[in-house]
mmCIF file of C-alpha atoms in Angstrom:
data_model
loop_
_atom_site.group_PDB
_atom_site.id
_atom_site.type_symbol
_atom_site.label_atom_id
_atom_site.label_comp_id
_atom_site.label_asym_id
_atom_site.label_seq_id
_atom_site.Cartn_x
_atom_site.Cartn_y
_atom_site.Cartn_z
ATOM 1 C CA UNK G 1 13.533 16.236 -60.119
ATOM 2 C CA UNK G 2 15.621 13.488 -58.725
ATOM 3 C CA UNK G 3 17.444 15.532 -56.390
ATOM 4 C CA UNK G 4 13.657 16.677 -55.517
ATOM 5 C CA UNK G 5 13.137 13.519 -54.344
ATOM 6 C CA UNK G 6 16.718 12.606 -52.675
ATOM 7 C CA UNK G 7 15.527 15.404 -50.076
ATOM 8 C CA UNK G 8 12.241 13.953 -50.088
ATOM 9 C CA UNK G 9 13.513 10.581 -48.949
ATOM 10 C CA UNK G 10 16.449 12.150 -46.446
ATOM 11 C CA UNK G 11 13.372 13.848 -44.775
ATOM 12 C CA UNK G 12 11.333 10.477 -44.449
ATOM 13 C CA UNK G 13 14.546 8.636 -43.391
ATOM 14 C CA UNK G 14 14.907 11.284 -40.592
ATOM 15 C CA UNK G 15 11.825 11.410 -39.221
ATOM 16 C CA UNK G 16 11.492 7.696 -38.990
ATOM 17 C CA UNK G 17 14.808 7.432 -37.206
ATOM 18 C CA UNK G 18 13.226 9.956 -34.797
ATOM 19 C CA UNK G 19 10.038 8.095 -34.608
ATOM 20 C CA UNK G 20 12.054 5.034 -33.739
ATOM 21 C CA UNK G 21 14.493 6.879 -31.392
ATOM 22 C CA UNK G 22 11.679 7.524 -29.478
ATOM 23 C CA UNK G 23 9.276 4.713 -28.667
ATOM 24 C CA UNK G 24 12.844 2.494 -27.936
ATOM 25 C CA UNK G 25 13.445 5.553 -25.509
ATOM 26 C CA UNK G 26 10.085 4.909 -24.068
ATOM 27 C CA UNK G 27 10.732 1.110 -24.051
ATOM 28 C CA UNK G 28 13.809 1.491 -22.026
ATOM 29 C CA UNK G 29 11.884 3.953 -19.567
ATOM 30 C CA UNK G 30 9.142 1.510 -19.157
ATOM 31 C CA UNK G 31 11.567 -1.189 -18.533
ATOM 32 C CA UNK G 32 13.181 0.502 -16.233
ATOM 33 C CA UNK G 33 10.165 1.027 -14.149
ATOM 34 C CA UNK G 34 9.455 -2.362 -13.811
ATOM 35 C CA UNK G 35 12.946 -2.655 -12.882
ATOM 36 C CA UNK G 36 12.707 0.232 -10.450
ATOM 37 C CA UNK G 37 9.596 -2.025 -8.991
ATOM 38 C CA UNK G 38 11.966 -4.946 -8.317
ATOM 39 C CA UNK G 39 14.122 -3.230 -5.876
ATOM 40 C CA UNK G 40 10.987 -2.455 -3.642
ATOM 41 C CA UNK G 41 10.290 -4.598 -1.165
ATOM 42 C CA UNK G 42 6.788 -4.049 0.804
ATOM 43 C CA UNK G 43 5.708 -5.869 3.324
ATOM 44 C CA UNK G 44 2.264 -6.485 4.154
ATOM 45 C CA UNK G 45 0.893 -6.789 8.059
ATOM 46 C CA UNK G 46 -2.461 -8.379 8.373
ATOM 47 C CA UNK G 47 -3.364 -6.832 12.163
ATOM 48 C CA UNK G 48 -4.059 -9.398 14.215
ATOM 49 C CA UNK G 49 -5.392 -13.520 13.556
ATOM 50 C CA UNK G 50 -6.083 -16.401 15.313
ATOM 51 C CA UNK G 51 -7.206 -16.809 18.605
ATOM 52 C CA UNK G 52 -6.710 -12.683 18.187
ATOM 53 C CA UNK G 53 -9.596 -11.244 16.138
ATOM 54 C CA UNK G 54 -8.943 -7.882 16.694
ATOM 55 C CA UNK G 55 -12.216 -5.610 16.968
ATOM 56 C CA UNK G 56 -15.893 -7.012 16.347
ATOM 57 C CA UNK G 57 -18.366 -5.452 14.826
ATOM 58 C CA UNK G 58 -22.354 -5.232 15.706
ATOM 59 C CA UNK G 59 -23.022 -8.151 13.596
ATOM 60 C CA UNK G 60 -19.855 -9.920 14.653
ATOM 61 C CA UNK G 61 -17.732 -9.345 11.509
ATOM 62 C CA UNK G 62 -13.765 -9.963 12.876
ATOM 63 C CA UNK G 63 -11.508 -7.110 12.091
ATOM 64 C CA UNK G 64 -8.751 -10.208 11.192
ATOM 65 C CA UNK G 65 -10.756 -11.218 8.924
ATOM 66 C CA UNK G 66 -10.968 -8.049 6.706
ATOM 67 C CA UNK G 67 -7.663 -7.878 7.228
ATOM 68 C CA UNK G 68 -6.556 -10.834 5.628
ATOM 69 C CA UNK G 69 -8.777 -10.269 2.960
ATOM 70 C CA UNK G 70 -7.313 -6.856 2.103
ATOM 71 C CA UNK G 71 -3.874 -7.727 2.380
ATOM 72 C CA UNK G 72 -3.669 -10.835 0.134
ATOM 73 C CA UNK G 73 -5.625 -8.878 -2.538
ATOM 74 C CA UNK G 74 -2.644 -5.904 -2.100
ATOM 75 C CA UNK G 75 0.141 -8.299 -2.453
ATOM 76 C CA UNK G 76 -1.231 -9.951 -5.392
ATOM 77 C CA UNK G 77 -1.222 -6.302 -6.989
ATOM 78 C CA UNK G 78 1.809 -4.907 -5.761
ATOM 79 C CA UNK G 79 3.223 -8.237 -7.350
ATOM 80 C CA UNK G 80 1.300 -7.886 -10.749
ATOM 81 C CA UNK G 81 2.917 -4.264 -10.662
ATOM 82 C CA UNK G 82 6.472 -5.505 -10.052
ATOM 83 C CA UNK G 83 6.676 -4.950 -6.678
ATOM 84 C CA UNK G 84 8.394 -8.001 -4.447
ATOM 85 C CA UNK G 85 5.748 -8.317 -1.702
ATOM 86 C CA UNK G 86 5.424 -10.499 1.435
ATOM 87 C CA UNK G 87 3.272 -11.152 4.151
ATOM 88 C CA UNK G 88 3.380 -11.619 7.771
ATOM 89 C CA UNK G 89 1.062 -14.159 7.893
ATOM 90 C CA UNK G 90 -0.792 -15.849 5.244
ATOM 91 C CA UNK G 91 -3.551 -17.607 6.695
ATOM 92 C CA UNK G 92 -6.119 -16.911 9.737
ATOM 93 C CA UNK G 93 -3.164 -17.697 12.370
ATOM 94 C CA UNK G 94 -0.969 -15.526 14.714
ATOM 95 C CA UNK G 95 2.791 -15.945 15.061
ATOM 96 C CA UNK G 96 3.035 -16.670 18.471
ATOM 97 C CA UNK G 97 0.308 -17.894 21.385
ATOM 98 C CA UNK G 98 1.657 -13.931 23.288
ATOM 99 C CA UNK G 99 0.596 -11.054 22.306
ATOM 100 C CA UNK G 100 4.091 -9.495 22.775
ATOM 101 C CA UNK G 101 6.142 -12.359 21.014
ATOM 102 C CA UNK G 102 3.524 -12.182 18.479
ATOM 103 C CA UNK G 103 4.516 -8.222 17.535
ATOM 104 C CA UNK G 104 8.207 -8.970 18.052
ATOM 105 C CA UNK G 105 8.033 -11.196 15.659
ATOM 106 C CA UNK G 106 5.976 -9.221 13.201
ATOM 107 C CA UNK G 107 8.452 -6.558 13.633
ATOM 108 C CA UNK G 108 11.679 -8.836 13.571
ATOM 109 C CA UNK G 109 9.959 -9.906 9.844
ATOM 110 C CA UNK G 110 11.029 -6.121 8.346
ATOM 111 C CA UNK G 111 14.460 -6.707 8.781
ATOM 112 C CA UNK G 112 14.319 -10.317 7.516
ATOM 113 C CA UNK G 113 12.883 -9.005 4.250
ATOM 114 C CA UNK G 114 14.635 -5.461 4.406
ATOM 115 C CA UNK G 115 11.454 -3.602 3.328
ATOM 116 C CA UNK G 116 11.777 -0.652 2.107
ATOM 117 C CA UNK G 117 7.593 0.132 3.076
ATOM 118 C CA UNK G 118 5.660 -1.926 6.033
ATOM 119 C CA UNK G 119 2.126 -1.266 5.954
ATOM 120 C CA UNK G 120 0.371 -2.816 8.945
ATOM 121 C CA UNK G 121 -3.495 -3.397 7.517
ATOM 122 C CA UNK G 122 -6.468 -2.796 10.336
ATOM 123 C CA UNK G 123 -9.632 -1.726 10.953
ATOM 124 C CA UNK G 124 -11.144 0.912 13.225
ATOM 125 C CA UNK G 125 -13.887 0.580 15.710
ATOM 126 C CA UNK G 126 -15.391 3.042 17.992
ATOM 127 C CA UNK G 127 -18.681 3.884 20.803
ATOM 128 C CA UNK G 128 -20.081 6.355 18.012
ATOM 129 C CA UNK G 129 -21.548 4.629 15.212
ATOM 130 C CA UNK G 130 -20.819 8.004 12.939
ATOM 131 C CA UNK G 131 -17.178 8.159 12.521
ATOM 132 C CA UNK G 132 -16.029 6.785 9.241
ATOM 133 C CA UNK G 133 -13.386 6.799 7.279
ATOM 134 C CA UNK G 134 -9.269 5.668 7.015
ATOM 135 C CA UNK G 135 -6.831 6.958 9.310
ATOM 136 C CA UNK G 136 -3.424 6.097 9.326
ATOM 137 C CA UNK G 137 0.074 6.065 12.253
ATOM 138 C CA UNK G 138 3.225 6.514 10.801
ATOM 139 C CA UNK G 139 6.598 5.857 12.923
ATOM 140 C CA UNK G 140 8.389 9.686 13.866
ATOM 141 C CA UNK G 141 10.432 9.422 10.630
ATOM 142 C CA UNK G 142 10.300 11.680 7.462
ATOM 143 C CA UNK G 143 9.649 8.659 5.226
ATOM 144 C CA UNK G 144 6.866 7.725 7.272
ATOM 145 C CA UNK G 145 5.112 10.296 7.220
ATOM 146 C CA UNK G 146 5.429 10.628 3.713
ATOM 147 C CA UNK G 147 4.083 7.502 2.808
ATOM 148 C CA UNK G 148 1.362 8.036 5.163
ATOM 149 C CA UNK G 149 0.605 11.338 3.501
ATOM 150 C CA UNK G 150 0.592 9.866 0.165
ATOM 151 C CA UNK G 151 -1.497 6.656 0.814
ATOM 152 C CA UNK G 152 -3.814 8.832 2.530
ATOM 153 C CA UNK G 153 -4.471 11.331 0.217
ATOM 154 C CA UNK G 154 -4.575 8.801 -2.595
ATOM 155 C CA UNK G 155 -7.677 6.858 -0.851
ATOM 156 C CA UNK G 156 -9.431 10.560 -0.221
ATOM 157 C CA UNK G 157 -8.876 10.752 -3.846
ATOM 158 C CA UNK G 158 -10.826 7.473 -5.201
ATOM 159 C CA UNK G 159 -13.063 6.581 -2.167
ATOM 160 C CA UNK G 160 -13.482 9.017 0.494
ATOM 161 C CA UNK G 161 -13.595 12.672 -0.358
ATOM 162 C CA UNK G 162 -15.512 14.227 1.992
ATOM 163 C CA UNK G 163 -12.632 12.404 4.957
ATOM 164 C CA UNK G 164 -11.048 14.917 6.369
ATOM 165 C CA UNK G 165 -8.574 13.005 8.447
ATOM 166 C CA UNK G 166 -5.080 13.470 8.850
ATOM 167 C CA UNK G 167 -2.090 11.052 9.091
ATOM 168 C CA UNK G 168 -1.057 10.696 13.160
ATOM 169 C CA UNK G 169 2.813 10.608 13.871
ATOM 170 C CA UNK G 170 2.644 7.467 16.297
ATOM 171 C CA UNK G 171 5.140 8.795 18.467
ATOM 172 C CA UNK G 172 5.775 5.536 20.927
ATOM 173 C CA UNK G 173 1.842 4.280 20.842
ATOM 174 C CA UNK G 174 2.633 1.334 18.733
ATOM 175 C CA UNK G 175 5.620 -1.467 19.405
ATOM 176 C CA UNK G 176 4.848 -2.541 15.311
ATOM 177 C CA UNK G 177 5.987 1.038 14.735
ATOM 178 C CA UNK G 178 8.646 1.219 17.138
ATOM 179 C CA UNK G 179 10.811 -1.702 16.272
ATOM 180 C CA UNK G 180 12.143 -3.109 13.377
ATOM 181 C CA UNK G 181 13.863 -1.429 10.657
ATOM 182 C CA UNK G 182 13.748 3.042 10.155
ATOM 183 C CA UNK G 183 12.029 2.731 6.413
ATOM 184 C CA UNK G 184 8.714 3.542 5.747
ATOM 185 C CA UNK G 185 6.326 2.044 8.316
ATOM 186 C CA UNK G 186 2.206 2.628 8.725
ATOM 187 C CA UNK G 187 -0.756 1.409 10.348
ATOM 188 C CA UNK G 188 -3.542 1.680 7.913
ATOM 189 C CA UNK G 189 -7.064 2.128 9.852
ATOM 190 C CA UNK G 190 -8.880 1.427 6.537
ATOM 191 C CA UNK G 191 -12.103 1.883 8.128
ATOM 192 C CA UNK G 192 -14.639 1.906 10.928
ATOM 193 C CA UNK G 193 -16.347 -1.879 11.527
ATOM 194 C CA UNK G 194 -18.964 0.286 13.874
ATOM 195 C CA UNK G 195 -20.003 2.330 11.123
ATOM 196 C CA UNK G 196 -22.760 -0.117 9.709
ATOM 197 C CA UNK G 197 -22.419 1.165 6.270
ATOM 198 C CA UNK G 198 -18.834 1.277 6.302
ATOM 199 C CA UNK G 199 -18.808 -2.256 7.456
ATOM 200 C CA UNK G 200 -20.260 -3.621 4.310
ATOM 201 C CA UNK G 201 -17.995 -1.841 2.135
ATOM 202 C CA UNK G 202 -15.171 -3.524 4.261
ATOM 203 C CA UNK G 203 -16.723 -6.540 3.265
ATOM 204 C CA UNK G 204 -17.415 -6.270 -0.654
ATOM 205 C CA UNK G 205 -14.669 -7.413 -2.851
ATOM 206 C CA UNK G 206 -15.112 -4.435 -5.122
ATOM 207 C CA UNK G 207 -14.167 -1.818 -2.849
ATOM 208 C CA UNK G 208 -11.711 -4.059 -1.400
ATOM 209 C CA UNK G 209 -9.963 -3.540 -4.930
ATOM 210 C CA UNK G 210 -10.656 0.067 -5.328
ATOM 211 C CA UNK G 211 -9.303 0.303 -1.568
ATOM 212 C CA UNK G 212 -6.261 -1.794 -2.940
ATOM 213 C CA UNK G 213 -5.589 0.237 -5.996
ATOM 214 C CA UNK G 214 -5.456 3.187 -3.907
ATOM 215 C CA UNK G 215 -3.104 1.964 -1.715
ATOM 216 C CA UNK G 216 -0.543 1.146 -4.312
ATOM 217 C CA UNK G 217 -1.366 4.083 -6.162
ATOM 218 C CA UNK G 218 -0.285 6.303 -2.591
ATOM 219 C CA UNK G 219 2.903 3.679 -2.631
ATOM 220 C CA UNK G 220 3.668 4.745 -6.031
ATOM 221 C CA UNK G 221 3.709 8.472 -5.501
ATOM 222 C CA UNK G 222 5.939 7.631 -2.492
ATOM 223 C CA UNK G 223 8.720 6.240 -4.010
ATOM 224 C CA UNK G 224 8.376 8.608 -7.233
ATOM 225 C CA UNK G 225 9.581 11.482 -4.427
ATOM 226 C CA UNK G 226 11.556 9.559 -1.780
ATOM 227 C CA UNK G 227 15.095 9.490 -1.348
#
């Protein structure tokens, strides 16, 4: 009988090692996700600002106004996920009174932070009130486009299924693609301000943070596959 229940408590002993084994295995994983997170750097491009408002809507809604909105709600969440996030501008300004210095220095502000992914946050417009939907430019890189890819398909995903448009390779259409460092680097269209419908989800804080949680849900999938 008592060697009965020597085996009894060998096989409880064991299988709470195991148990234990395993969520401080899981502990260490999750920790070093959040480390993982760390290492990223993202930076954040609200398109245009200041005396540039960037496209106008019907009703007179400024694209650099969405834009701002969008991107400080993304780097709060990148940072809540671990993420270390900046911004190229933080406020309803631009970085310099020219166009072109303003972009140089926009670009010039990957390499200051070394970002690993530069998403540059705008908002369509065109003559036909019917198109909808994101669209994103990636720089002619592999990592580009597979960023693009992923943040794409991740918004098709949780907003838009019935989009069925493609990332662009940029080629040399875009300076903010052009220059700067060779990581990841998109424009993300996240909309159409002509669409009237469209426009007011641009505008509601709710999809705003669905928009948001798709984005960093595409960024995710990126890094969980890039090199």
């Amino acid at each position: 009988m008592n060697n009965f229940k020597g085996k009894i408590f060998i096989l409880v002993l064991t299988i709470s090692l195991a148990l234990g084994i395993k969520v401080f295995a899981n502990e260490i994983n999750f920790e070093k996700n959040e480390d993982s997170n760390l290492q990223k750097v993202i930076l954040i491009d609200p398109g245009h600002g200041g005396s540039d408002g960037g496209a106008r809507s019907n009703s007179g809604v400024q694209e650099k106004d969405i834009n701002l909105q969008i991107s400080l709600k993304l780097k709060k969440k990148l940072e809540e996920r671990g993420y270390k996030s900046f911004l190229t501008r933080e406020s309803d300004m631009e970085l310099a009174p020219k166009k072109k210095y303003d972009l140089e220095l926009r670009c010039k502000k990957k390499d200051e932070v070394k970002s690993d992914v530069f998403i540059s946050i705008h908002q369509n417009k065109f003559g036909q009130e019917s198109c909808w939907g994101s669209q994103i430019w990636y720089a002619s890189n592999d990592k580009s486009k597979l960023l693009a890819d992923k943040v794409q398909s991740s918004i098709k995903e949780s907003l838009q299924n019935k989009n069925e448009r493609v990332p662009k390779d940029a080629k040399k259409a875009f300076k903010i693609l052009r220059d700067g460092n060779k990581e990841a680097n998109i424009i993300l269209e996240c909309g159409f301000i002509s669409n009237y419908k469209e426009e007011k989800n641009l505008q509601n804080e709710d999809y705003q943070n669905k928009l948001v949680e798709a984005i960093i849900k595409g960024i995710d999938e990126y890094f969980k596959v890039s090199k």
